[in-house]
Amino acid sequence: MTNRKDAEPGLRTTRESEVFREPPGSGNYSSSIGAAQGIELFTGDRRRARIARPAKSIHEPARETPVFAETDVLVVGGGPAGTAAAIAAARIGADVMLVERYNHLGGLSTGGLVIWIDRMTDWSGRHVIRGLANEFMERLPKDAIQGPPRADWGNRDAATASYWAQRTAAYHGIVTWSPTIDPEALKTLSMRMAHEAKVRLLLHAWCTTPIVEDGVIRGAIFESKEGRHAVLAKVVVDTTGDADLIARSGAQCESDIDADDIHHCMNTVFLVGGVDMERWLAFRREEPEAFAAFMEYGRNRVKFFEKPFVSWRNDVALFLGPRLAGYSAVDVEDLTLVELRSRELAIGHLDVYRAAAPGFRDAFLMLGAPQVGVRHSRRLAGMRKVTREQWDTGNVWDDEIGVSTSLSPKFPNISVPFGSLLPEKLDNILGAGRHVACDASSHTFLREIPQCWLTGQAAGVAAALAVGTGLAPRYLPVSAIQRELLGQGAYLSPIIADAVAPASAAE
Ligand SMILES: Cc1cc2nc3c(=O)[nH]c(=O)nc-3n(C[C@H](O)[C@H](O)[C@H](O)COP(=O)(O)OP(=O)(O)OC[C@H]3O[C@@H](n4cnc5c(N)ncnc54)[C@H](O)[C@@H]3O)c2cc1C
């Protein structure tokens, strides 16, 4: 189980340090599954009263649902994981349909304004999260990405690390490849890359229900302005972030959290424009007493008070918090409350910063994220699972589909198994992104954007190979997936890469 002390070094305690918890309320919600309403709730106290829902239901008559399309691979959810999955599958030649409920690709990395792409290098500076992750970063226009030059990745020089520590790209005194990006540029690039790969994209379409026959997924139903339609598919990839299709198929999911950690918190991110971040950074660096006084002033005014992060531009500041604990990302009333609270906190921050922060005199609220920031809801119960016990060992799974950076230099890299994408008892569906199979501690890093690209790309490759061979994903020879991933530029541990492709590019 989670060992809070061990887990601490790499957790966001310095970057995402304060958690807003609502005062105790009179809510009487259960801590796991509210079976009567079919509502899944986080563990932990419910901190507010809620108006009871009527104990009634209505009968919906059965109906014929038109089939909108038949496809090889249906990818549901166009966030980092889904975009990568769709492109990877289409590049192998599969006919791919990608369904997304909003008007853009990128999920939280664009519409959620989570524009700080976390570590893709390990603590030695080796670039381990590559493949499509690398392609996304390489193909962004130069003025749409800000981070350390390749020559500095892994650099431990104090002055260099200190410079990048203020700019999201050094941690534990080591410079890492973790840039900030322009969300609009990543949206454009994602759409172009999907188009180039001949992915059939369907925006403004919300998948509601999986089509399941005897434990096998045959497609999904979506709702749009046109009404209700079905998409039939040979393989489905669930990249909704919340394992919507997997959970609604009745497959087991996990939702336990470490309540003392921030990894389950929600909030809507916001950007503040009209600032001078270099001026602000100089203030933090050179006037520690004045900075401390400002933070105290902010806490007195707003209570849960955040520091801004740099963005891809000097005149735009990024606020990734304050984080709100005790809400569920799969409860529509909680989602509404998180939006309301986040907005009030954003306005409160703006007032304080404009009044007293160097570099913020002319600041304005540029954008509240169109997508609510969800760190965690469900994780699929998979054939294999990354757990805290694995962290110390450096063990490499024989079905490895990628290598994640670890939380701190005291842990080796983390091997990610193909089995973590496969629900235990459901066929023809893979899950990738935020809801891969892992424990709550390992979720703190497996949920990050590069890791979602990594698992998404692997799921897409596996889905296309499954279509090509006619095998269910769980019966695929894993070496075929690994070989294809290497061909697509992904990094695998040398022991795996050498075994499947002796002349590979493994380091
Ligand atoms: C506040 C905050 C700060 C964070 N900080 C960082 C950070 O600094 N660095 C980092 O790397 N990561 C960070 N993360 C984590 C990271 O942003 C997410 O875990 C990651 O984006 C998850 O990717 P995903 O593809 O699994 O899901 P998402 O990004 O959530 O994408 C899922 C997509 O699926 C769509 N979708 C969902 N359900 C349906 C449906 N039923 N039908 C159709 N479409 C659907 C959604 O609209 C969305 O576009 C942060 C997260 C939050 C919330």
Coordinates of C-alpha atoms and ligand atoms in Angstrom, one line a residue:
M1 CA 0.0 0.0 0.0
T2 CA 0.9 3.6 -0.2
N3 CA 3.8 4.7 1.8
R4 CA 3.4 8.4 2.1
K5 CA 6.9 9.0 3.4
D6 CA 8.6 7.1 0.7
A7 CA 6.3 8.6 -2.0
E8 CA 7.0 12.1 -0.9
P9 CA 10.2 13.2 -2.6
G10 CA 8.8 13.3 -6.1
L11 CA 5.3 14.3 -5.3
R12 CA 4.1 17.8 -6.0
T13 CA 4.6 19.0 -2.5
T14 CA 6.7 21.9 -3.7
R15 CA 4.8 22.7 -6.8
E16 CA 1.2 21.9 -5.8
S17 CA 1.6 22.6 -2.2
E18 CA -1.8 23.7 -0.8
V19 CA -5.0 21.8 -0.9
F20 CA -8.4 23.5 -0.4
R21 CA -10.6 21.3 1.8
E22 CA -14.2 22.3 2.4
P23 CA -15.3 22.7 6.0
P24 CA -17.3 19.7 7.3
G25 CA -20.9 19.8 6.1
S26 CA -23.9 17.7 6.8
G27 CA -23.7 15.5 3.7
N28 CA -24.3 11.8 4.3
Y29 CA -22.7 10.3 1.3
S30 CA -21.3 6.9 1.1
S31 CA -17.5 6.5 0.6
S32 CA -17.5 4.2 -2.3
I33 CA -20.3 3.4 -4.7
G34 CA -23.7 4.9 -4.4
A35 CA -25.3 1.9 -6.1
A36 CA -28.9 3.3 -6.0
Q37 CA -27.9 6.3 -8.2
G38 CA -25.1 4.4 -9.9
I39 CA -22.8 7.2 -8.8
E40 CA -19.3 6.5 -7.9
L41 CA -17.8 8.7 -5.1
F42 CA -14.3 9.2 -3.9
T43 CA -13.4 7.7 -0.6
G44 CA -13.0 10.2 2.1
D45 CA -15.4 12.5 3.9
R46 CA -18.1 14.3 2.0
R47 CA -17.7 17.9 3.0
R48 CA -21.0 19.5 2.1
A49 CA -24.7 19.1 2.1
R50 CA -26.4 18.3 -1.1
I51 CA -30.0 18.5 -2.1
A52 CA -31.3 14.9 -2.3
R53 CA -32.2 13.6 -5.7
P54 CA -35.8 12.3 -6.2
A55 CA -36.0 8.6 -5.5
K56 CA -37.8 8.1 -8.8
S57 CA -36.9 6.8 -12.3
I58 CA -38.6 6.9 -15.7
H59 CA -38.9 4.1 -18.2
E60 CA -37.3 4.8 -21.6
P61 CA -38.8 2.7 -24.4
A62 CA -36.4 0.5 -26.5
R63 CA -35.5 2.0 -29.8
E64 CA -33.5 1.4 -33.0
T65 CA -30.2 3.2 -33.0
P66 CA -28.7 4.0 -36.4
V67 CA -25.2 2.9 -37.1
F68 CA -23.1 5.9 -37.9
A69 CA -19.9 4.1 -38.9
E70 CA -18.1 0.8 -38.9
T71 CA -14.4 1.0 -38.2
D72 CA -11.3 -1.1 -37.3
V73 CA -10.4 0.9 -34.2
L74 CA -12.6 3.3 -32.3
V75 CA -10.8 5.6 -30.0
V76 CA -13.0 7.4 -27.4
G77 CA -11.5 10.6 -26.0
G78 CA -9.0 12.9 -27.8
G79 CA -6.7 13.8 -25.0
P80 CA -3.0 13.1 -25.0
A81 CA -3.6 9.3 -24.7
G82 CA -6.4 9.2 -27.3
T83 CA -4.6 11.4 -29.8
A84 CA -1.5 9.3 -29.6
A85 CA -3.5 6.1 -29.8
A86 CA -5.4 7.2 -32.9
I87 CA -2.3 8.4 -34.7
A88 CA -0.3 5.3 -33.8
A89 CA -3.0 2.9 -34.9
A90 CA -3.7 4.7 -38.2
R91 CA 0.0 4.8 -39.1
I92 CA 0.0 1.0 -39.1
G93 CA -2.8 1.1 -41.6
A94 CA -5.9 0.6 -39.4
D95 CA -9.1 2.5 -40.2
V96 CA -9.4 4.7 -37.1
M97 CA -12.3 6.8 -35.8
L98 CA -11.5 9.2 -32.9
V99 CA -14.5 10.5 -31.0
E100 CA -14.1 13.6 -28.8
R101 CA -16.8 15.5 -26.9
Y102 CA -15.2 19.0 -27.2
N103 CA -14.0 21.0 -30.2
H104 CA -10.3 20.2 -29.9
L105 CA -7.7 17.5 -29.4
G106 CA -5.2 17.4 -26.5
G107 CA -7.6 17.0 -23.6
L108 CA -6.2 18.5 -20.5
S109 CA -2.9 19.4 -22.2
T110 CA -4.7 21.9 -24.3
G111 CA -8.3 22.5 -23.3
G112 CA -7.4 21.9 -19.6
L113 CA -4.5 24.4 -19.9
V114 CA -2.2 21.9 -18.3
I115 CA 0.6 23.2 -20.5
W116 CA 3.5 22.1 -18.4
I117 CA 4.5 18.8 -20.0
D118 CA 6.2 16.9 -17.2
R119 CA 9.5 15.1 -17.3
M120 CA 10.4 13.1 -20.4
T121 CA 14.0 12.6 -19.3
D122 CA 15.1 10.4 -16.5
W123 CA 17.4 11.6 -13.7
S124 CA 20.5 10.9 -15.8
G125 CA 19.1 13.1 -18.6
R126 CA 18.3 10.2 -20.8
H127 CA 15.3 10.8 -23.0
V128 CA 13.0 7.9 -22.1
I129 CA 9.5 9.1 -23.1
R130 CA 9.9 9.5 -26.8
G131 CA 7.9 8.2 -29.8
L132 CA 4.9 10.4 -30.4
A133 CA 5.7 12.4 -27.3
N134 CA 8.9 13.5 -29.0
E135 CA 7.2 14.2 -32.3
F136 CA 4.7 16.4 -30.6
M137 CA 7.4 18.5 -29.0
E138 CA 9.7 18.5 -32.0
R139 CA 7.0 19.7 -34.4
L140 CA 5.6 22.5 -32.3
P141 CA 6.7 25.9 -33.7
K142 CA 9.8 27.2 -31.9
D143 CA 7.9 30.1 -30.3
A144 CA 5.2 27.7 -28.9
I145 CA 7.5 25.8 -26.6
Q146 CA 9.8 26.8 -23.8
G147 CA 12.3 24.6 -22.0
P148 CA 16.0 23.8 -21.5
P149 CA 18.1 22.9 -24.5
R150 CA 18.9 19.2 -25.0
A151 CA 22.6 19.9 -24.0
D152 CA 21.3 20.7 -20.5
W153 CA 19.1 17.7 -19.9
G154 CA 20.4 15.9 -16.8
N155 CA 22.7 18.9 -15.9
R156 CA 23.4 19.2 -12.1
D157 CA 25.3 22.4 -12.2
A158 CA 23.8 24.5 -9.4
A159 CA 23.4 27.7 -11.3
T160 CA 21.8 26.0 -14.4
A161 CA 19.5 23.9 -12.3
S162 CA 18.5 26.9 -10.2
Y163 CA 17.6 28.9 -13.4
W164 CA 15.5 26.1 -14.8
A165 CA 13.9 25.3 -11.3
Q166 CA 12.1 28.6 -11.6
R167 CA 10.9 27.6 -15.1
T168 CA 9.3 24.2 -14.4
A169 CA 12.3 22.3 -15.7
A170 CA 14.6 21.3 -12.9
Y171 CA 13.8 19.2 -9.9
H172 CA 16.0 17.8 -7.2
G173 CA 18.8 20.0 -8.6
I174 CA 18.7 18.3 -12.0
V175 CA 17.6 19.8 -15.2
T176 CA 14.8 17.8 -16.9
W177 CA 13.1 17.9 -20.3
S178 CA 9.7 19.3 -19.1
P179 CA 8.8 22.3 -21.2
T180 CA 5.8 24.5 -21.2
I181 CA 3.8 24.8 -24.4
D182 CA 1.3 27.0 -26.2
P183 CA -2.0 25.1 -25.9
E184 CA -3.4 26.5 -29.2
A185 CA -0.3 25.4 -31.1
L186 CA -0.7 21.8 -29.6
K187 CA -4.3 21.7 -30.7
T188 CA -3.4 22.7 -34.2
L189 CA -0.5 20.2 -34.4
S190 CA -2.7 17.4 -32.9
M191 CA -5.4 18.0 -35.5
R192 CA -2.8 18.1 -38.3
M193 CA -1.1 14.9 -37.2
A194 CA -4.4 13.1 -36.9
H195 CA -5.4 14.3 -40.4
E196 CA -2.0 13.3 -41.9
A197 CA -2.5 9.8 -40.4
K198 CA -6.0 9.7 -42.0
V199 CA -7.7 9.4 -38.6
R200 CA -11.5 10.0 -39.0
L201 CA -12.2 12.6 -36.5
L202 CA -15.6 13.2 -34.9
L203 CA -15.8 16.2 -32.6
H204 CA -18.8 17.4 -30.6
A205 CA -19.7 13.8 -30.0
W206 CA -20.1 12.3 -26.5
C207 CA -19.7 8.6 -26.1
T208 CA -22.2 7.4 -23.6
T209 CA -22.6 3.6 -23.7
P210 CA -20.4 0.7 -24.7
I211 CA -21.8 -2.0 -26.9
V212 CA -21.0 -5.3 -25.2
E213 CA -21.8 -8.8 -26.2
D214 CA -20.8 -11.6 -23.8
G215 CA -17.8 -9.8 -22.4
V216 CA -16.6 -8.5 -25.7
I217 CA -16.8 -4.8 -26.8
R218 CA -18.3 -4.3 -30.2
G219 CA -18.3 -0.5 -30.3
A220 CA -20.0 2.4 -28.6
I221 CA -23.0 4.7 -28.7
F222 CA -22.5 8.4 -28.9
E223 CA -24.8 11.4 -28.6
S224 CA -24.4 14.5 -30.6
K225 CA -26.6 17.3 -32.0
E226 CA -27.9 14.7 -34.5
G227 CA -29.1 12.5 -31.6
R228 CA -28.0 9.0 -30.8
H229 CA -25.8 6.8 -33.0
A230 CA -23.7 3.7 -32.8
V231 CA -20.1 3.1 -34.0
L232 CA -19.2 -0.5 -34.5
A233 CA -15.6 -1.4 -34.1
K234 CA -13.2 -4.4 -34.1
V235 CA -11.3 -2.9 -31.2
V236 CA -12.1 0.0 -28.9
V237 CA -9.6 2.2 -27.0
D238 CA -11.0 4.0 -24.0
T239 CA -9.0 7.2 -23.5
T240 CA -11.7 9.1 -21.7
G241 CA -9.4 9.7 -18.7
D242 CA -12.2 8.3 -16.5
A243 CA -12.4 4.8 -18.0
D244 CA -16.0 5.7 -18.9
L245 CA -16.5 2.8 -21.4
I246 CA -14.7 0.3 -19.3
A247 CA -16.6 1.2 -16.2
R248 CA -20.0 1.2 -18.0
S249 CA -19.2 -2.2 -19.4
G250 CA -19.3 -3.5 -15.8
A251 CA -15.6 -4.2 -15.7
Q252 CA -13.9 -3.6 -12.4
C253 CA -12.2 -0.3 -11.7
E254 CA -10.3 1.0 -8.7
S255 CA -10.7 4.5 -7.2
D256 CA -8.9 4.3 -3.9
I257 CA -6.8 7.4 -3.2
D258 CA -4.2 8.7 -0.8
A259 CA -6.3 11.4 0.9
D260 CA -3.1 13.2 2.1
D261 CA -1.8 13.6 -1.3
I262 CA -2.8 16.0 -4.0
H263 CA -3.1 13.5 -6.8
H264 CA -6.9 13.2 -6.5
C265 CA -7.7 16.9 -6.3
M266 CA -9.6 18.8 -8.9
N267 CA -9.7 22.4 -10.1
T268 CA -10.0 24.5 -13.2
V269 CA -6.7 25.9 -14.4
F270 CA -6.4 29.5 -15.5
L271 CA -4.0 31.7 -17.4
V272 CA -3.3 35.3 -16.5
G273 CA -2.1 37.6 -19.3
G274 CA -0.5 41.0 -19.3
V275 CA 2.3 40.1 -16.9
D276 CA 6.0 40.3 -16.8
M277 CA 7.1 36.9 -15.5
E278 CA 10.8 37.7 -15.5
R279 CA 10.1 40.6 -13.2
W280 CA 8.1 38.3 -10.9
L281 CA 10.8 35.7 -10.9
A282 CA 13.4 38.3 -10.1
F283 CA 11.2 39.4 -7.2
R284 CA 11.0 35.8 -5.9
R285 CA 14.7 35.2 -6.3
E286 CA 16.1 38.5 -5.0
E287 CA 13.7 39.8 -2.4
P288 CA 12.9 36.7 -0.2
E289 CA 11.5 38.8 2.7
A290 CA 9.2 40.8 0.5
F291 CA 8.2 37.7 -1.3
A292 CA 7.3 36.0 2.0
A293 CA 5.3 39.1 3.1
F294 CA 3.4 39.0 -0.2
M295 CA 2.5 35.3 0.2
E296 CA 1.2 36.0 3.6
Y297 CA -0.9 38.9 2.3
G298 CA -2.2 36.6 -0.3
R299 CA -3.1 33.8 2.2
N300 CA -4.9 36.4 4.4
R301 CA -6.9 37.6 1.5
V302 CA -7.6 34.4 -0.4
K303 CA -6.7 31.7 2.2
F304 CA -5.6 29.1 -0.3
F305 CA -3.0 31.0 -2.2
E306 CA -1.0 29.9 -5.2
K307 CA 2.2 30.9 -6.9
P308 CA 2.1 31.2 -10.7
F309 CA 4.2 29.0 -13.0
V310 CA 5.9 30.3 -16.1
S311 CA 4.3 29.5 -19.4
W312 CA 5.6 29.5 -23.0
R313 CA 5.6 33.3 -23.0
N314 CA 6.9 35.9 -20.6
D315 CA 3.6 37.8 -20.6
V316 CA 1.4 34.8 -19.6
A317 CA 1.3 33.2 -16.1
L318 CA 0.0 29.8 -15.4
F319 CA -2.0 28.9 -12.3
L320 CA -2.4 25.2 -11.8
G321 CA -4.3 25.5 -8.5
P322 CA -5.6 25.9 -5.9
R323 CA -6.5 22.3 -5.7
L324 CA -9.9 21.2 -4.4
A325 CA -10.1 17.9 -2.4
G326 CA -13.1 15.7 -1.7
Y327 CA -14.9 16.1 -5.0
S328 CA -15.6 13.3 -7.6
A329 CA -14.8 13.8 -11.2
V330 CA -17.7 11.5 -12.1
D331 CA -20.4 13.4 -10.2
V332 CA -22.0 16.1 -12.2
E333 CA -22.9 18.2 -9.2
D334 CA -19.3 18.0 -8.0
L335 CA -18.0 19.1 -11.4
T336 CA -20.3 22.1 -11.2
L337 CA -19.1 23.0 -7.8
V338 CA -15.5 22.7 -8.8
E339 CA -16.1 25.2 -11.6
L340 CA -17.8 27.7 -9.3
R341 CA -15.1 27.5 -6.6
S342 CA -12.2 27.6 -9.1
R343 CA -13.6 30.7 -10.7
E344 CA -14.0 32.6 -7.4
L345 CA -10.4 31.5 -6.4
A346 CA -9.1 32.7 -9.8
I347 CA -10.7 36.1 -9.4
G348 CA -9.4 36.3 -5.8
H349 CA -5.9 35.6 -7.0
L350 CA -6.1 38.1 -9.8
D351 CA -7.1 40.9 -7.3
V352 CA -4.2 40.1 -5.0
Y353 CA -1.6 39.8 -7.7
R354 CA -2.7 43.0 -9.5
A355 CA -2.6 44.9 -6.2
A356 CA 0.7 43.7 -4.9
A357 CA 2.8 41.4 -7.1
P358 CA 5.7 42.9 -9.1
G359 CA 5.1 42.1 -12.8
F360 CA 1.3 41.8 -12.4
R361 CA 0.1 45.4 -12.3
D362 CA -1.6 45.2 -15.7
A363 CA -2.6 41.5 -15.4
F364 CA -6.0 40.2 -16.6
L365 CA -7.8 36.9 -16.5
M366 CA -6.9 35.6 -20.0
L367 CA -8.7 32.2 -19.9
G368 CA -10.3 29.8 -17.5
A369 CA -9.7 26.3 -18.9
P370 CA -12.5 25.0 -21.1
Q371 CA -11.9 21.5 -19.6
V372 CA -12.2 21.0 -15.8
G373 CA -8.9 19.7 -14.3
V374 CA -9.3 16.1 -13.2
R375 CA -6.3 14.4 -11.7
H376 CA -8.0 11.1 -10.9
S377 CA -11.3 9.3 -11.0
R378 CA -11.1 5.6 -11.8
R379 CA -8.2 3.3 -12.7
L380 CA -9.0 0.1 -14.6
A381 CA -8.4 -3.2 -12.8
G382 CA -5.8 -4.6 -15.3
M383 CA -4.1 -7.9 -16.1
R384 CA -1.0 -6.3 -14.7
K385 CA -0.5 -3.3 -12.5
V386 CA 2.3 -0.8 -11.6
T387 CA 2.6 -0.6 -7.8
R388 CA 4.7 1.1 -5.2
E389 CA 6.6 -2.1 -4.6
Q390 CA 8.0 -2.0 -8.1
W391 CA 9.6 1.4 -7.6
D392 CA 12.7 0.3 -5.7
T393 CA 13.4 -2.8 -7.8
G394 CA 14.1 -1.4 -11.3
N395 CA 12.4 -4.6 -12.6
V396 CA 11.5 -4.7 -16.2
W397 CA 8.2 -6.3 -17.2
D398 CA 8.5 -8.8 -20.1
D399 CA 5.5 -7.1 -21.7
E400 CA 7.0 -3.6 -21.3
I401 CA 5.4 -1.1 -23.6
G402 CA 7.3 2.0 -22.3
V403 CA 9.5 3.4 -19.6
S404 CA 8.3 6.1 -17.2
T405 CA 10.5 8.5 -15.3
S406 CA 10.4 7.9 -11.6
L407 CA 9.4 10.3 -8.9
S408 CA 12.9 11.1 -7.6
P409 CA 16.5 10.2 -8.2
K410 CA 16.4 7.6 -5.5
F411 CA 14.2 5.4 -7.7
P412 CA 15.2 3.8 -11.0
N413 CA 13.0 4.2 -14.1
I414 CA 9.6 2.5 -14.0
S415 CA 8.8 -0.2 -16.6
V416 CA 5.2 0.0 -17.8
P417 CA 3.6 -3.3 -18.7
F418 CA 1.1 -4.0 -21.6
G419 CA -1.1 -5.7 -19.1
S420 CA -1.8 -2.4 -17.4
L421 CA -3.8 -1.4 -20.5
L422 CA -5.9 -4.6 -20.5
P423 CA -9.1 -4.9 -18.3
E424 CA -9.0 -8.2 -16.5
K425 CA -12.2 -9.6 -17.9
L426 CA -13.3 -7.5 -20.9
D427 CA -12.2 -8.2 -24.5
N428 CA -11.5 -6.0 -27.5
I429 CA -11.0 -2.9 -25.4
L430 CA -7.8 -1.3 -24.2
G431 CA -7.5 1.6 -21.7
A432 CA -4.8 4.2 -21.9
G433 CA -3.9 7.5 -20.3
R434 CA -4.9 8.6 -16.8
H435 CA -6.8 5.4 -16.0
V436 CA -4.2 2.7 -16.7
A437 CA -3.9 0.0 -14.0
C438 CA -1.7 1.1 -11.2
D439 CA -2.0 1.8 -7.5
A440 CA -2.7 5.2 -6.1
S441 CA 0.9 6.0 -5.5
S442 CA 2.1 5.1 -8.9
H443 CA -0.8 7.1 -10.4
T444 CA 0.9 10.3 -9.3
F445 CA 3.3 10.0 -12.2
L446 CA 1.5 7.6 -14.6
R447 CA -1.2 10.2 -15.0
E448 CA 1.2 12.8 -16.4
I449 CA 0.9 13.9 -20.0
P450 CA 4.1 12.2 -21.4
Q451 CA 3.1 8.9 -19.7
C452 CA -0.4 9.3 -21.3
W453 CA 1.2 9.8 -24.7
L454 CA 3.3 6.7 -24.0
T455 CA 0.4 4.4 -23.0
G456 CA -1.8 5.9 -25.7
Q457 CA 0.7 5.1 -28.4
A458 CA 1.1 1.6 -27.1
A459 CA -2.7 1.0 -27.0
G460 CA -3.0 2.3 -30.6
V461 CA -0.3 0.0 -31.8
A462 CA -1.8 -3.0 -30.0
A463 CA -5.3 -2.1 -31.3
A464 CA -4.1 -2.0 -34.9
L465 CA -2.1 -5.2 -34.6
A466 CA -5.2 -6.9 -33.1
V467 CA -7.3 -5.9 -36.1
G468 CA -4.5 -7.0 -38.5
T469 CA -4.1 -10.5 -36.9
G470 CA -7.7 -11.0 -35.8
L471 CA -6.5 -11.7 -32.3
A472 CA -8.0 -10.1 -29.2
P473 CA -5.5 -7.6 -27.8
R474 CA -4.7 -9.8 -24.8
Y475 CA -3.6 -12.7 -27.1
L476 CA -1.2 -10.6 -29.2
P477 CA 2.5 -11.7 -29.1
V478 CA 3.9 -8.8 -27.1
S479 CA 7.1 -8.8 -29.1
A480 CA 5.1 -7.6 -32.1
I481 CA 3.8 -4.6 -30.1
Q482 CA 7.3 -3.9 -28.8
R483 CA 8.9 -4.1 -32.3
E484 CA 6.3 -1.8 -33.8
L485 CA 6.8 0.7 -30.9
L486 CA 10.5 0.7 -31.5
G487 CA 9.8 1.3 -35.1
Q488 CA 7.6 4.3 -34.2
G489 CA 10.5 5.8 -32.2
A490 CA 9.5 4.8 -28.7
Y491 CA 12.0 3.9 -26.0
L492 CA 12.1 0.5 -24.3
S493 CA 14.5 -0.9 -21.7
P494 CA 17.6 -2.2 -23.4
I495 CA 16.9 -5.8 -22.3
I496 CA 13.6 -5.7 -24.1
A497 CA 14.8 -3.7 -27.1
D498 CA 17.7 -6.0 -27.7
A499 CA 15.5 -9.1 -27.5
V500 CA 12.9 -8.0 -30.0
A501 CA 15.1 -6.0 -32.3
P502 CA 18.8 -6.7 -31.9
A503 CA 19.8 -3.7 -34.1
S504 CA 17.4 -1.3 -32.4
A505 CA 18.1 2.2 -31.3
A506 CA 18.1 1.3 -27.6
E507 CA 20.7 3.0 -25.6
Ligands
LIG1 C1 -4.7 20.8 -12.4 C2 -3.8 19.7 -13.1 C3 -2.5 19.9 -13.1 C4 -1.7 18.9 -13.7 N1 -0.3 19.1 -13.8 C5 0.4 18.4 -14.7 C6 1.7 18.8 -15.1 O1 2.2 19.7 -14.6 N2 2.3 18.0 -16.0 C7 1.8 16.9 -16.6 O2 2.4 16.2 -17.4 N3 0.5 16.5 -16.2 C8 -0.2 17.2 -15.3 N4 -1.5 16.9 -15.0 C9 -2.0 15.6 -15.5 C10 -2.5 15.5 -16.9 O3 -2.9 16.8 -17.4 C11 -3.6 14.5 -17.1 O4 -3.5 13.4 -16.3 C12 -3.5 14.0 -18.6 O5 -3.9 15.1 -19.4 C13 -4.5 12.9 -18.8 O6 -4.5 12.6 -20.2 P1 -5.7 11.6 -20.8 O7 -5.5 11.6 -22.3 O8 -5.7 10.4 -20.0 O9 -7.0 12.4 -20.4 P2 -7.6 13.8 -20.7 O10 -6.4 14.8 -20.9 O11 -8.5 14.1 -19.6 O12 -8.3 13.7 -22.1 C14 -9.5 12.9 -22.1 C15 -10.3 13.4 -23.3 O13 -11.4 12.6 -23.5 C16 -12.6 13.4 -23.7 N5 -13.7 12.6 -23.2 C17 -13.9 12.2 -21.9 N6 -15.0 11.4 -21.9 C18 -15.5 11.4 -23.1 C19 -16.7 10.7 -23.6 N7 -17.5 10.0 -22.9 N8 -16.9 10.9 -25.0 C20 -16.1 11.6 -25.8 N9 -15.0 12.2 -25.3 C21 -14.7 12.1 -24.0 C22 -12.3 14.6 -23.0 O14 -13.1 15.7 -23.5 C23 -10.8 14.8 -23.2 O15 -10.5 15.6 -24.3 C24 -2.3 17.8 -14.3 C25 -3.7 17.6 -14.2 C26 -4.4 18.6 -13.6 C27 -5.9 18.4 -13.6

